Coordinates of C-alpha atoms and ligand atoms in Angstrom, one line a residue:
M1 CA 99.5 114.6 115.2
P2 CA 102.7 116.2 113.6
S3 CA 104.4 117.8 116.7
D4 CA 106.4 116.3 119.1
P5 CA 105.2 118.4 122.5
G6 CA 108.8 119.0 123.9
G7 CA 110.3 119.5 120.6
D8 CA 110.3 120.6 117.2
M9 CA 107.9 120.6 114.3
P10 CA 108.4 119.7 110.5
F11 CA 108.3 122.8 108.5
R12 CA 106.1 120.7 106.3
V13 CA 103.3 120.9 108.5
V14 CA 103.4 124.8 108.4
A15 CA 104.0 124.6 104.3
E16 CA 100.9 122.7 104.1
A17 CA 99.0 125.0 106.1
F18 CA 100.3 128.0 104.2
S19 CA 98.9 126.0 100.9
S20 CA 95.4 125.2 102.2
M21 CA 95.5 129.0 103.6
E22 CA 96.1 130.2 99.9
R23 CA 92.8 128.8 98.9
I24 CA 90.6 129.8 101.7
T25 CA 88.9 133.0 101.8
S26 CA 86.5 132.8 104.7
R27 CA 88.1 134.3 107.7
T28 CA 86.6 131.8 110.1
Q29 CA 87.9 129.1 108.3
L30 CA 91.3 130.8 108.1
T31 CA 91.3 131.3 111.7
L32 CA 90.1 127.9 112.4
L33 CA 93.0 126.2 110.4
L34 CA 95.6 128.7 111.7
S35 CA 94.5 127.7 115.2
R36 CA 94.8 124.1 114.5
L37 CA 98.2 125.2 113.1
L38 CA 99.0 127.1 116.4
K39 CA 97.7 124.1 118.8
D40 CA 100.1 121.7 116.9
A41 CA 103.1 123.9 117.5
P42 CA 105.2 122.9 120.7
P43 CA 105.6 125.8 123.3
G44 CA 109.1 125.7 122.0
V45 CA 108.7 126.6 118.6
I46 CA 105.3 128.3 118.5
G47 CA 107.0 131.8 118.6
K48 CA 108.9 131.2 115.7
V49 CA 105.9 129.6 113.7
V50 CA 104.3 133.4 114.5
Y51 CA 107.0 134.9 113.1
I52 CA 107.3 133.0 110.1
I53 CA 103.5 133.3 109.5
Q54 CA 104.1 137.2 110.2
G55 CA 106.9 136.8 107.4
K56 CA 109.4 138.4 110.0
L57 CA 112.1 137.1 112.2
G58 CA 110.9 138.9 115.0
P59 CA 109.0 141.9 116.1
D60 CA 110.1 145.0 114.1
W61 CA 110.9 147.1 117.0
K62 CA 113.9 144.5 117.5
G63 CA 115.5 146.3 114.6
L64 CA 116.7 142.7 113.1
P65 CA 118.5 143.2 109.8
E66 CA 116.9 142.4 106.6
L67 CA 117.5 139.3 104.9
G68 CA 119.5 140.8 102.4
V69 CA 118.7 138.6 99.4
G70 CA 117.7 140.1 96.1
E71 CA 115.9 138.6 93.5
K72 CA 119.2 137.9 91.5
L73 CA 120.7 135.8 94.4
L74 CA 117.5 133.9 95.2
A75 CA 117.7 132.8 91.9
K76 CA 121.1 131.5 92.0
A77 CA 120.3 129.7 95.2
I78 CA 117.5 127.9 93.5
A79 CA 119.9 126.9 90.7
L80 CA 122.4 125.6 93.0
A81 CA 120.0 123.7 95.2
Y82 CA 118.5 121.9 92.3
K83 CA 121.3 121.5 89.8
S84 CA 119.9 124.1 87.3
T85 CA 120.9 127.2 85.9
E86 CA 120.3 131.0 86.6
S87 CA 119.0 131.2 82.9
S88 CA 116.7 128.4 83.3
V89 CA 115.4 129.9 86.7
D90 CA 115.1 133.1 84.8
K91 CA 113.2 131.9 81.9
L92 CA 110.8 129.8 84.2
Y93 CA 110.3 132.8 86.2
K94 CA 109.2 135.0 83.3
N95 CA 106.6 132.4 82.4
I96 CA 105.4 131.5 86.0
G97 CA 105.8 135.1 87.4
D98 CA 106.5 133.5 90.9
L99 CA 109.7 132.4 92.3
G100 CA 108.5 130.4 94.9
S101 CA 106.4 128.3 92.4
V102 CA 109.4 128.1 90.2
A103 CA 111.5 126.8 93.3
E104 CA 108.7 124.2 94.0
R105 CA 109.0 123.1 90.3
L106 CA 112.3 122.7 90.1
A107 CA 112.7 120.9 93.4
R108 CA 110.0 118.3 92.3
E109 CA 112.0 117.6 89.0
Y110 CA 115.3 117.4 91.0
R111 CA 113.6 114.9 93.4
A112 CA 112.2 112.9 90.2
R113 CA 115.6 112.8 88.8
G114 CA 116.5 110.9 91.8
S115 CA 119.9 113.0 92.3
K116 CA 121.0 112.5 95.8
G117 CA 122.5 116.2 96.5
V118 CA 124.3 118.5 94.9
T119 CA 128.0 117.9 94.4
L120 CA 129.4 121.4 94.2
E121 CA 130.0 122.3 97.7
A122 CA 130.7 119.6 100.6
F123 CA 127.5 120.5 102.7
M124 CA 125.4 119.4 99.8
D125 CA 127.2 116.1 99.6
R126 CA 125.1 114.7 102.7
G127 CA 121.7 113.0 102.5
R128 CA 118.8 115.3 102.7
E129 CA 117.4 116.1 106.3
E130 CA 113.6 116.4 106.9
L131 CA 113.3 120.1 107.6
T132 CA 112.1 121.3 111.0
V133 CA 110.8 124.9 112.1
T134 CA 113.9 125.6 114.0
R135 CA 116.0 124.6 111.3
V136 CA 114.2 127.1 108.8
Y137 CA 114.2 129.8 110.9
T138 CA 118.0 129.8 112.5
T139 CA 119.0 129.4 109.0
L140 CA 117.2 132.4 108.0
Y141 CA 118.1 134.2 111.0
R142 CA 121.7 133.4 109.8
I143 CA 121.2 134.3 106.7
A144 CA 120.0 137.8 107.9
L145 CA 122.7 137.8 110.2
A146 CA 125.7 137.4 107.6
Q147 CA 127.1 140.9 106.9
G148 CA 130.0 142.6 105.3
E149 CA 132.8 140.7 103.2
G150 CA 132.0 137.4 101.9
S151 CA 128.4 137.7 103.5
R152 CA 126.7 137.2 99.8
D153 CA 128.4 133.9 99.3
L154 CA 127.5 132.8 103.0
K155 CA 124.0 133.7 102.1
L156 CA 123.9 132.1 99.1
R157 CA 125.1 128.8 100.7
L158 CA 122.9 128.8 103.5
L159 CA 120.0 129.3 101.5
A160 CA 121.0 126.8 98.8
G161 CA 121.4 124.2 101.5
L162 CA 118.3 124.9 103.1
L163 CA 116.5 124.5 99.6
A164 CA 118.4 121.4 98.8
D165 CA 116.9 119.6 101.9
A166 CA 113.1 121.1 101.1
E167 CA 110.4 119.4 99.7
P168 CA 108.8 121.1 97.0
I169 CA 106.1 122.7 98.9
E170 CA 108.4 123.9 101.7
A171 CA 110.7 125.3 98.7
K172 CA 107.7 127.5 97.6
Y173 CA 107.4 128.9 100.9
I174 CA 111.0 129.4 102.1
V175 CA 111.5 131.4 98.7
R176 CA 108.4 133.5 99.4
F177 CA 109.6 134.4 102.8
V178 CA 112.6 135.5 101.4
E179 CA 111.3 137.3 99.0
G180 CA 108.8 139.1 101.4
R181 CA 106.0 137.6 99.8
L182 CA 104.3 135.1 101.9
R183 CA 101.1 136.8 101.7
V184 CA 98.6 134.0 103.1
G185 CA 96.4 136.5 104.4
I186 CA 97.0 136.7 107.9
G187 CA 97.5 139.6 110.0
D188 CA 98.2 140.0 113.8
A189 CA 94.4 140.2 114.4
T190 CA 93.9 136.7 112.9
I191 CA 96.9 135.5 114.5
L192 CA 95.1 136.7 118.2
D193 CA 92.0 135.3 117.0
A194 CA 93.7 131.9 116.4
L195 CA 95.8 131.8 119.7
A196 CA 92.2 132.7 121.5
V197 CA 90.5 129.3 119.8
A198 CA 93.6 127.2 120.2
Y199 CA 94.2 127.8 123.9
G200 CA 91.5 129.8 125.2
G201 CA 88.7 127.8 123.9
G202 CA 87.3 130.2 121.6
V203 CA 87.2 134.0 120.5
H204 CA 86.0 135.0 123.7
A205 CA 89.6 134.5 125.1
R206 CA 90.9 137.1 122.8
P207 CA 90.8 140.2 125.0
V208 CA 93.5 138.7 127.7
I209 CA 95.8 137.8 124.9
E210 CA 95.2 141.1 123.1
R211 CA 95.8 143.1 126.4
A212 CA 98.9 141.3 127.1
Y213 CA 100.2 141.9 123.1
N214 CA 99.3 145.5 123.9
L215 CA 101.4 145.9 126.6
R216 CA 104.3 143.6 125.1
A217 CA 104.1 144.1 121.5
D218 CA 105.6 140.6 120.5
L219 CA 103.4 138.0 119.0
G220 CA 105.8 135.3 119.3
F221 CA 106.6 136.1 123.0
I222 CA 102.8 136.0 123.8
A223 CA 102.2 132.9 121.8
E224 CA 104.9 130.9 123.8
I225 CA 103.3 132.2 127.2
V226 CA 100.0 131.1 126.2
A227 CA 101.3 127.7 124.6
S228 CA 103.3 126.9 127.4
R229 CA 101.3 128.3 130.6
G230 CA 97.8 128.9 129.1
V231 CA 95.8 132.0 128.6
D232 CA 95.4 132.9 132.2
A233 CA 99.3 133.3 132.9
L234 CA 99.0 136.6 130.6
R235 CA 97.3 138.0 133.1
G236 CA 100.5 138.8 134.9
V237 CA 102.0 140.1 131.6
K238 CA 103.7 144.0 132.8
P239 CA 105.4 146.5 130.6
E240 CA 109.1 145.8 130.2
V241 CA 111.5 148.7 129.7
G242 CA 113.1 148.0 126.3
V243 CA 109.7 146.2 124.8
P244 CA 107.5 148.8 123.3
I245 CA 103.9 149.0 124.4
R246 CA 101.0 149.5 121.7
P247 CA 99.9 153.2 121.8
M248 CA 96.6 154.4 123.5
L249 CA 94.5 156.0 121.1
A250 CA 91.8 158.7 120.7
E251 CA 88.3 158.9 119.1
R252 CA 87.6 162.2 117.4
G253 CA 85.3 165.1 118.3
R254 CA 83.7 168.1 117.1
D255 CA 81.9 169.8 120.0
P256 CA 83.4 170.5 123.2
G257 CA 80.3 170.1 125.2
E258 CA 79.5 166.8 124.0
I259 CA 83.0 165.6 124.4
L260 CA 83.1 166.6 127.9
K261 CA 79.9 164.6 128.5
K262 CA 81.4 161.6 126.8
V263 CA 84.7 161.9 129.0
G264 CA 82.9 162.0 132.0
G265 CA 82.6 165.8 132.7
R266 CA 85.6 167.3 134.3
A267 CA 88.8 166.7 132.0
I268 CA 92.3 167.4 131.2
V269 CA 92.5 169.4 128.1
E270 CA 96.0 169.4 126.5
Y271 CA 97.8 170.8 123.5
K272 CA 97.7 168.2 120.5
Y273 CA 101.1 168.6 119.3
D274 CA 101.9 167.9 115.4
G275 CA 105.0 166.0 115.4
E276 CA 106.0 162.3 115.9
R277 CA 104.6 160.4 118.8
A278 CA 107.6 159.1 120.9
Q279 CA 107.6 156.5 123.5
I280 CA 111.0 156.9 125.6
H281 CA 112.4 154.0 127.5
K282 CA 115.0 154.9 130.0
K283 CA 116.9 151.9 131.5
G284 CA 119.9 153.2 133.4
G285 CA 121.9 155.3 131.1
E286 CA 120.3 153.7 127.9
I287 CA 117.6 155.0 126.0
T288 CA 115.4 153.7 123.6
I289 CA 112.7 155.7 121.4
F290 CA 110.1 153.9 119.7
S291 CA 107.6 155.6 117.2
R292 CA 103.8 155.4 117.0
R293 CA 104.2 152.3 115.1
L294 CA 106.5 150.8 117.5
E295 CA 109.7 150.9 115.3
N296 CA 112.9 151.8 117.1
I297 CA 113.6 155.4 116.0
T298 CA 116.5 156.1 118.7
R299 CA 119.1 156.6 116.1
M300 CA 117.3 159.5 114.5
Y301 CA 117.0 161.6 117.4
P302 CA 120.3 161.8 119.3
D303 CA 119.2 165.2 120.8
V304 CA 116.2 163.7 122.4
V305 CA 118.4 160.6 123.7
E306 CA 120.5 163.3 125.6
M307 CA 117.4 165.4 126.8
A308 CA 115.8 162.1 128.2
R309 CA 119.0 161.1 129.7
E310 CA 119.4 164.4 131.6
G311 CA 115.8 164.9 132.2
L312 CA 114.4 162.0 133.7
R313 CA 115.0 161.5 137.1
A314 CA 114.1 157.6 137.3
E315 CA 116.5 154.8 137.0
N316 CA 113.7 153.0 134.9
A317 CA 111.0 154.7 133.1
I318 CA 108.7 154.6 130.1
V319 CA 107.3 158.0 129.4
E320 CA 105.4 159.3 126.2
G321 CA 105.6 162.7 124.5
E322 CA 105.3 164.3 121.0
I323 CA 108.6 165.2 119.2
V324 CA 107.9 168.6 117.7
A325 CA 110.3 170.6 115.4
I326 CA 110.8 174.3 116.6
D327 CA 112.1 177.1 115.1
P328 CA 115.7 177.6 116.2
N329 CA 115.4 181.2 116.6
T330 CA 112.0 181.7 118.3
L331 CA 111.7 178.5 119.5
E332 CA 108.2 178.3 117.9
L333 CA 106.4 175.0 117.2
Q334 CA 106.7 174.3 113.4
P335 CA 104.3 171.7 111.4
F336 CA 104.8 168.2 111.1
Q337 CA 106.0 168.5 107.7
V338 CA 109.4 170.1 109.0
L339 CA 109.9 167.4 111.0
M340 CA 109.3 164.8 108.4
H341 CA 111.8 166.9 106.4
R342 CA 114.6 166.2 108.8
K343 CA 113.8 162.6 109.2
R344 CA 114.7 162.4 105.5
K345 CA 118.1 163.7 105.7
H346 CA 121.0 161.3 106.4
D347 CA 123.5 163.9 108.2
I348 CA 121.5 163.9 111.4
H349 CA 124.0 165.7 113.2
R350 CA 124.1 168.6 111.0
V351 CA 120.1 168.4 110.6
M352 CA 119.7 168.2 114.2
R353 CA 121.1 172.0 114.3
E354 CA 119.1 173.2 111.5
V355 CA 116.0 171.9 112.4
P356 CA 116.2 171.4 116.4
V357 CA 113.1 169.8 118.0
A358 CA 111.1 170.0 121.5
V359 CA 109.7 167.1 123.1
F360 CA 106.5 167.9 125.1
L361 CA 105.8 164.9 127.5
F362 CA 102.2 163.6 128.0
D363 CA 102.0 160.4 130.1
A364 CA 104.0 158.2 132.2
L365 CA 103.5 154.5 131.8
Y366 CA 106.0 152.8 134.2
V367 CA 108.4 154.1 136.8
D368 CA 111.3 152.2 138.8
G369 CA 108.9 149.1 139.1
E370 CA 105.7 150.4 139.3
D371 CA 103.3 149.6 136.3
L372 CA 101.5 152.8 135.6
T373 CA 99.2 151.5 132.6
Q374 CA 96.4 150.4 135.4
A375 CA 96.5 154.0 137.2
P376 CA 94.2 156.7 136.5
L377 CA 95.6 159.7 134.1
P378 CA 95.8 162.1 137.4
V379 CA 98.1 159.8 138.9
R380 CA 100.2 159.0 135.8
K381 CA 100.6 162.9 135.3
D382 CA 101.7 163.5 139.0
R383 CA 104.2 160.5 138.6
L384 CA 105.3 162.1 135.3
A385 CA 105.7 165.5 136.8
S386 CA 107.7 164.1 139.7
I387 CA 110.4 162.7 137.1
V388 CA 110.8 165.4 134.6
Q389 CA 113.2 168.0 134.9
E390 CA 112.3 170.5 132.3
S391 CA 114.1 172.6 130.1
D392 CA 113.6 174.5 127.2
S393 CA 112.9 172.0 124.8
W394 CA 112.1 169.0 127.4
R395 CA 108.7 169.9 128.9
M396 CA 105.5 168.7 130.0
A397 CA 102.6 169.0 127.4
E398 CA 100.7 172.1 128.0
Y399 CA 97.5 171.5 129.6
V400 CA 94.7 172.6 132.0
E401 CA 91.8 170.7 134.0
T402 CA 88.3 172.0 133.3
D403 CA 84.7 171.1 133.2
S404 CA 83.5 174.2 130.9
A405 CA 83.0 174.0 127.4
E406 CA 84.0 177.6 126.9
E407 CA 87.2 177.2 128.7
V408 CA 87.7 174.3 126.2
W409 CA 86.9 176.3 123.3
N410 CA 89.5 179.2 124.5
F411 CA 92.2 176.6 125.2
F412 CA 91.6 175.0 121.9
L413 CA 92.0 178.7 120.0
K414 CA 95.1 179.1 122.2
A415 CA 96.6 175.8 121.2
V416 CA 95.9 176.6 117.6
E417 CA 97.6 179.9 117.7
D418 CA 100.6 178.5 119.4
G419 CA 101.0 176.2 116.4
A420 CA 99.4 172.7 117.7
E421 CA 96.9 170.9 115.8
G422 CA 94.0 171.4 118.4
V423 CA 93.5 169.5 121.6
M424 CA 93.4 166.2 123.2
I425 CA 90.8 166.1 126.0
K426 CA 91.6 163.2 128.3
A427 CA 89.4 161.8 131.0
I428 CA 90.4 162.1 134.7
H429 CA 87.8 159.7 136.6
R430 CA 88.9 156.5 138.5
E431 CA 89.0 154.4 135.2
S432 CA 90.7 156.6 133.1
V433 CA 93.6 153.9 132.8
Y434 CA 95.9 153.4 130.0
T435 CA 94.1 151.5 127.4
A436 CA 97.3 150.4 125.3
G437 CA 96.7 149.6 121.7
V438 CA 92.8 150.9 122.0
R439 CA 91.1 153.9 120.3
G440 CA 88.4 154.6 122.8
W441 CA 86.7 157.8 124.5
L442 CA 89.3 158.0 127.4
W443 CA 90.9 160.2 124.9
V444 CA 89.1 162.5 122.5
K445 CA 90.9 164.8 119.9
L446 CA 89.5 168.1 118.6
K447 CA 91.4 169.2 115.5
R448 CA 91.5 172.5 113.8
D449 CA 90.0 171.6 110.2
Y450 CA 92.3 171.7 107.3
K451 CA 89.6 173.5 105.4
S452 CA 86.3 174.5 107.2
E453 CA 83.8 172.5 105.0
M454 CA 86.0 169.5 105.6
I455 CA 84.5 166.4 107.6
D456 CA 87.6 165.4 108.8
T457 CA 90.8 163.4 107.5
V458 CA 91.2 160.2 107.2
D459 CA 94.0 157.8 107.1
L460 CA 93.8 155.0 104.3
V461 CA 95.8 152.3 102.9
V462 CA 97.0 152.2 99.5
V463 CA 95.8 148.8 98.0
G464 CA 96.0 149.3 94.0
A465 CA 96.6 152.0 91.7
F466 CA 95.4 153.1 88.1
Y467 CA 97.6 154.7 85.2
G468 CA 97.2 158.4 84.2
R469 CA 96.3 159.7 81.0
G470 CA 97.5 162.8 79.0
K471 CA 100.4 164.4 80.9
R472 CA 100.4 161.6 83.4
G473 CA 100.1 158.6 80.9
G474 CA 102.3 156.0 81.8
K475 CA 102.4 156.9 85.5
L476 CA 100.4 155.4 88.3
S477 CA 98.8 158.7 89.1
S478 CA 95.5 157.5 91.1
L479 CA 95.1 155.2 93.8
L480 CA 92.5 153.0 95.3
M481 CA 92.6 153.4 99.2
A482 CA 91.1 151.2 101.8
A483 CA 90.4 151.5 105.3
Y484 CA 91.3 148.7 108.1
D485 CA 88.6 146.5 109.4
P486 CA 90.0 144.8 112.6
E487 CA 86.9 142.5 113.3
R488 CA 87.6 140.8 109.8
D489 CA 91.3 141.8 109.7
V490 CA 90.8 143.1 105.9
F491 CA 91.4 146.2 103.9
P492 CA 88.0 147.3 102.5
T493 CA 88.2 150.1 99.8
V494 CA 86.7 153.4 100.4
C495 CA 87.5 155.5 97.4
K496 CA 90.1 156.5 94.4
V497 CA 92.5 159.7 95.1
A498 CA 93.8 161.3 92.0
T499 CA 94.3 164.8 93.4
G500 CA 96.4 166.7 95.8
F501 CA 99.7 165.3 94.2
T502 CA 102.3 167.6 92.8
D503 CA 104.5 166.1 89.8
E504 CA 107.4 165.3 91.9
E505 CA 105.1 163.7 94.5
L506 CA 103.9 161.6 91.9
D507 CA 107.2 160.6 90.6
R508 CA 108.1 159.5 94.3
M509 CA 104.9 157.9 94.5
N510 CA 105.8 155.8 91.5
E511 CA 109.0 154.9 93.0
M512 CA 107.6 153.9 96.2
L513 CA 104.9 151.5 94.8
K514 CA 107.3 150.0 92.2
P515 CA 108.6 147.3 94.6
L516 CA 104.8 146.8 96.5
I517 CA 103.1 145.8 93.0
I518 CA 101.7 142.4 93.3
P519 CA 100.1 140.2 90.1
R520 CA 96.9 139.6 92.2
K521 CA 94.7 141.2 94.6
H522 CA 96.0 141.0 98.1
P523 CA 94.4 138.1 100.2
R524 CA 93.5 140.7 102.9
V525 CA 92.0 143.4 100.5
S526 CA 88.2 143.5 99.8
S527 CA 87.5 145.4 96.6
K528 CA 84.6 145.5 93.8
L529 CA 87.1 147.6 91.6
E530 CA 90.0 146.0 89.5
P531 CA 92.8 148.5 89.6
D532 CA 95.5 148.6 86.8
V533 CA 98.0 147.2 89.4
W534 CA 97.3 145.6 92.8
V535 CA 99.9 146.9 95.7
E536 CA 100.9 145.2 98.8
P537 CA 98.8 147.3 101.6
R538 CA 101.6 149.1 103.3
I539 CA 101.4 152.5 102.6
V540 CA 99.1 154.8 104.5
A541 CA 98.2 158.0 103.5
E542 CA 96.3 161.0 104.9
I543 CA 93.1 161.9 102.8
L544 CA 90.9 164.9 103.0
G545 CA 87.3 164.9 101.4
A546 CA 84.4 166.9 101.1
E547 CA 82.1 164.5 102.4
L548 CA 81.1 160.9 103.0
T549 CA 78.9 159.4 100.5
L550 CA 77.3 156.0 99.7
S551 CA 78.5 154.0 97.0
P552 CA 77.9 150.8 95.4
L553 CA 81.6 150.6 94.0
H554 CA 83.3 150.1 97.7
T555 CA 83.4 147.4 100.1
C556 CA 83.9 149.8 103.3
C557 CA 80.9 149.4 105.5
L558 CA 79.1 147.2 102.9
D559 CA 75.5 146.7 104.0
S560 CA 75.8 148.7 107.1
V561 CA 73.4 151.4 105.9
R562 CA 71.8 150.1 103.1
P563 CA 72.2 146.8 101.3
G564 CA 74.8 146.3 98.7
V565 CA 76.3 149.9 99.2
G566 CA 79.4 151.0 101.0
I567 CA 80.5 154.3 102.1
S568 CA 83.0 156.2 100.4
I569 CA 84.4 159.7 100.2
R570 CA 83.7 162.6 97.8
F571 CA 86.3 164.6 96.1
P572 CA 89.2 162.9 97.9
R573 CA 92.4 164.7 98.0
F574 CA 95.6 163.8 99.4
I575 CA 97.4 165.6 102.0
R576 CA 100.5 163.5 103.0
W577 CA 102.2 160.3 103.5
R578 CA 101.8 158.8 107.0
D579 CA 104.8 157.0 107.6
D580 CA 104.4 157.0 111.3
K581 CA 101.4 154.6 110.7
R582 CA 101.2 151.0 109.8
P583 CA 98.3 149.7 107.6
E584 CA 96.4 148.5 110.8
D585 CA 96.3 152.1 112.0
A586 CA 94.4 153.2 109.4
T587 CA 90.9 154.7 109.9
T588 CA 88.4 151.7 110.5
P589 CA 84.6 151.3 108.9
Q590 CA 83.2 151.8 112.4
E591 CA 85.0 155.2 112.5
L592 CA 83.6 156.1 108.9
L593 CA 80.3 155.0 109.8
E594 CA 80.3 157.2 112.8
M595 CA 81.4 160.0 110.7
Y596 CA 79.1 159.3 108.2
R597 CA 76.3 159.5 110.5
R598 CA 77.3 162.5 112.5
Q599 CA 77.3 164.1 109.0
L600 CA 73.6 163.1 108.8
R601 CA 72.9 164.6 111.8
R602 CA 74.5 167.8 110.8
L603 CA 72.7 168.1 107.9
E604 CA 69.5 167.3 109.7
E605 CA 70.0 170.0 112.0
E606 CA 71.2 172.6 109.4
A607 CA 67.9 171.5 107.4
E608 CA 65.9 172.1 110.7
A609 CA 67.5 175.6 111.4
G610 CA 66.5 176.5 107.7
L611 CA 69.8 177.1 106.5
Ligands
ATP701 P1 96.3 162.0 113.9 O1 95.9 161.1 112.9 O2 95.0 162.7 114.5 O3 97.6 162.3 114.2 P2 96.7 159.3 115.2 O4 95.4 158.4 114.4 O5 98.0 159.4 115.0 O6 96.1 161.0 115.2 P3 95.1 159.3 117.5 O7 95.3 158.5 118.7 O8 94.0 159.8 116.8 O9 96.4 158.8 116.7 O10 95.9 160.9 118.1 C1 96.7 161.1 119.0 C2 97.9 161.5 118.4 O11 98.2 162.8 118.6 C3 99.0 160.7 119.1 O12 99.4 159.5 118.5 C4 100.1 161.5 119.4 O13 100.9 161.3 118.4 C5 99.7 163.0 119.0 N1 99.7 163.9 120.1 C6 100.0 165.0 120.2 N2 99.6 165.6 121.4 C7 99.4 164.8 122.4 C8 98.8 164.7 123.6 N3 99.2 165.9 124.5 N4 98.5 163.9 124.0 C9 98.4 162.7 123.2 N5 98.6 162.3 122.0 C10 99.3 163.8 121.4

């Protein structure tokens, strides 16, 4: 087939696969097609193919520079590559509405004219070469690395050179990649499935691949191991200091007695601090901090870097804690919003004094060569305590160990009084390992409600928006929100949210949405409604609702309760943006279904009690 097992792969194969994927809506077929592409990719380039599919040059946490090619420069490169003019590119763009298709068309016409290359620059004089994945990836990488004086010109030449050698179909996807609009409908979950099919004989091999990915959040790296040494080689993957581990997540509960039963009777009950989760990596004197969505946030917290350097008595370690804003005078805990306010400010050194933070450490995942992710929680806690040198603002999270529901309640009330969001109830039995990237019943959160009648808040992804009327006319003022379904790797809609926004927030939201507007529904969105504009699923918001209802308009949990109906939220209200969450971290249909069932049970109980 198309690839040379030891070497490279024609980029055309990738571009053609993208083209087919665009026409497919069935997830099974998409996975199959992708698995064929990945199977054909030689081990040396499969990592690059995976990054390209993700629309990236590497995992986000590496903090690679952006490509830095705006629409104007891109149009210029297309014009240069195909001996056209910027104004013709612009005109075509206005007609077609997609720069990728413009490049495809101009490349085709250029070929038809039988030109041999562009004369303007020396590098364009040579004959055309077939593009390989490596050449495309490396050139894009060089474009990203080009910074500073003269970089605009260098970016232009590199890109035009690449496009000049591209087949029309290749040009289309190169341009879309550069624009950040690849949108072939593939998320990480589908890539994991496709790797399992390609190299593990079927989706049953996915758990092994996923576990390794959860411990080393780099899909390109994981793909390379699978392709070169097989799925079994992944069993040996261990955490590595400097590479983020996907965070373990908690289920939600309401009743302490029930929760205790779920986690195995006796448990650790710990303050649930209302701040930003931080995974802190220490390698000698070097400290790196990763956020909940695995972004490198080290630069934002020079104070935490200092605390970690002083307060971790280990050469190499990975620990987790919550960074919380504290009142500089009283050292009392401040709400999440105060910390977010600090994060938006640019003069970090000044704001550091105005809004100091404290770190409350709750887990240790790796200490000096020892992988603790497979150890039960009490062992991890002991290791953590043994390496943490506490100070006022660098402390172990507050916790008690108990099997009494009453004690849980009392501790919960104390936590809330101290400014925490509630408590985390954590299993301590032999199997209480650190389940990276998994939301399960080993950790259960019990949160104070925002309002007493509240079901709970959910985190949903913006997938579309509607224009307002009257005072809000002309502005996008209501949002179409979706959950994330990890099984199908799609975003099914849940509700429309129009309340909870201040005028100021509304303006900010309009600015935020503008670059994310897309001409058509995103392929990973499942919706029966047609909003005024479709939006790339990127932004997550926390939504509060009065209750869950059945709805024929929404696709979340479609057919789960009754045929043809989904689950929606009544009177949803915007609470805050969750910049710390990826779209794939949104609430799942499974969770909503459980919440719906709990709500039904509560209503039945209330009815029985004659309330
Ligand atoms: P939420 O939306 O409730 O903040 P989440 O979806 O971000 O939760 P969950 O796993 O549901 O993530 O809740 C755990 C979160 O609570 C963690 O991500 C972490 O940021 C925070 N947290 C605060 N205190 C603790 C603690 N003691 N142990 C674990 N997580 C804690």
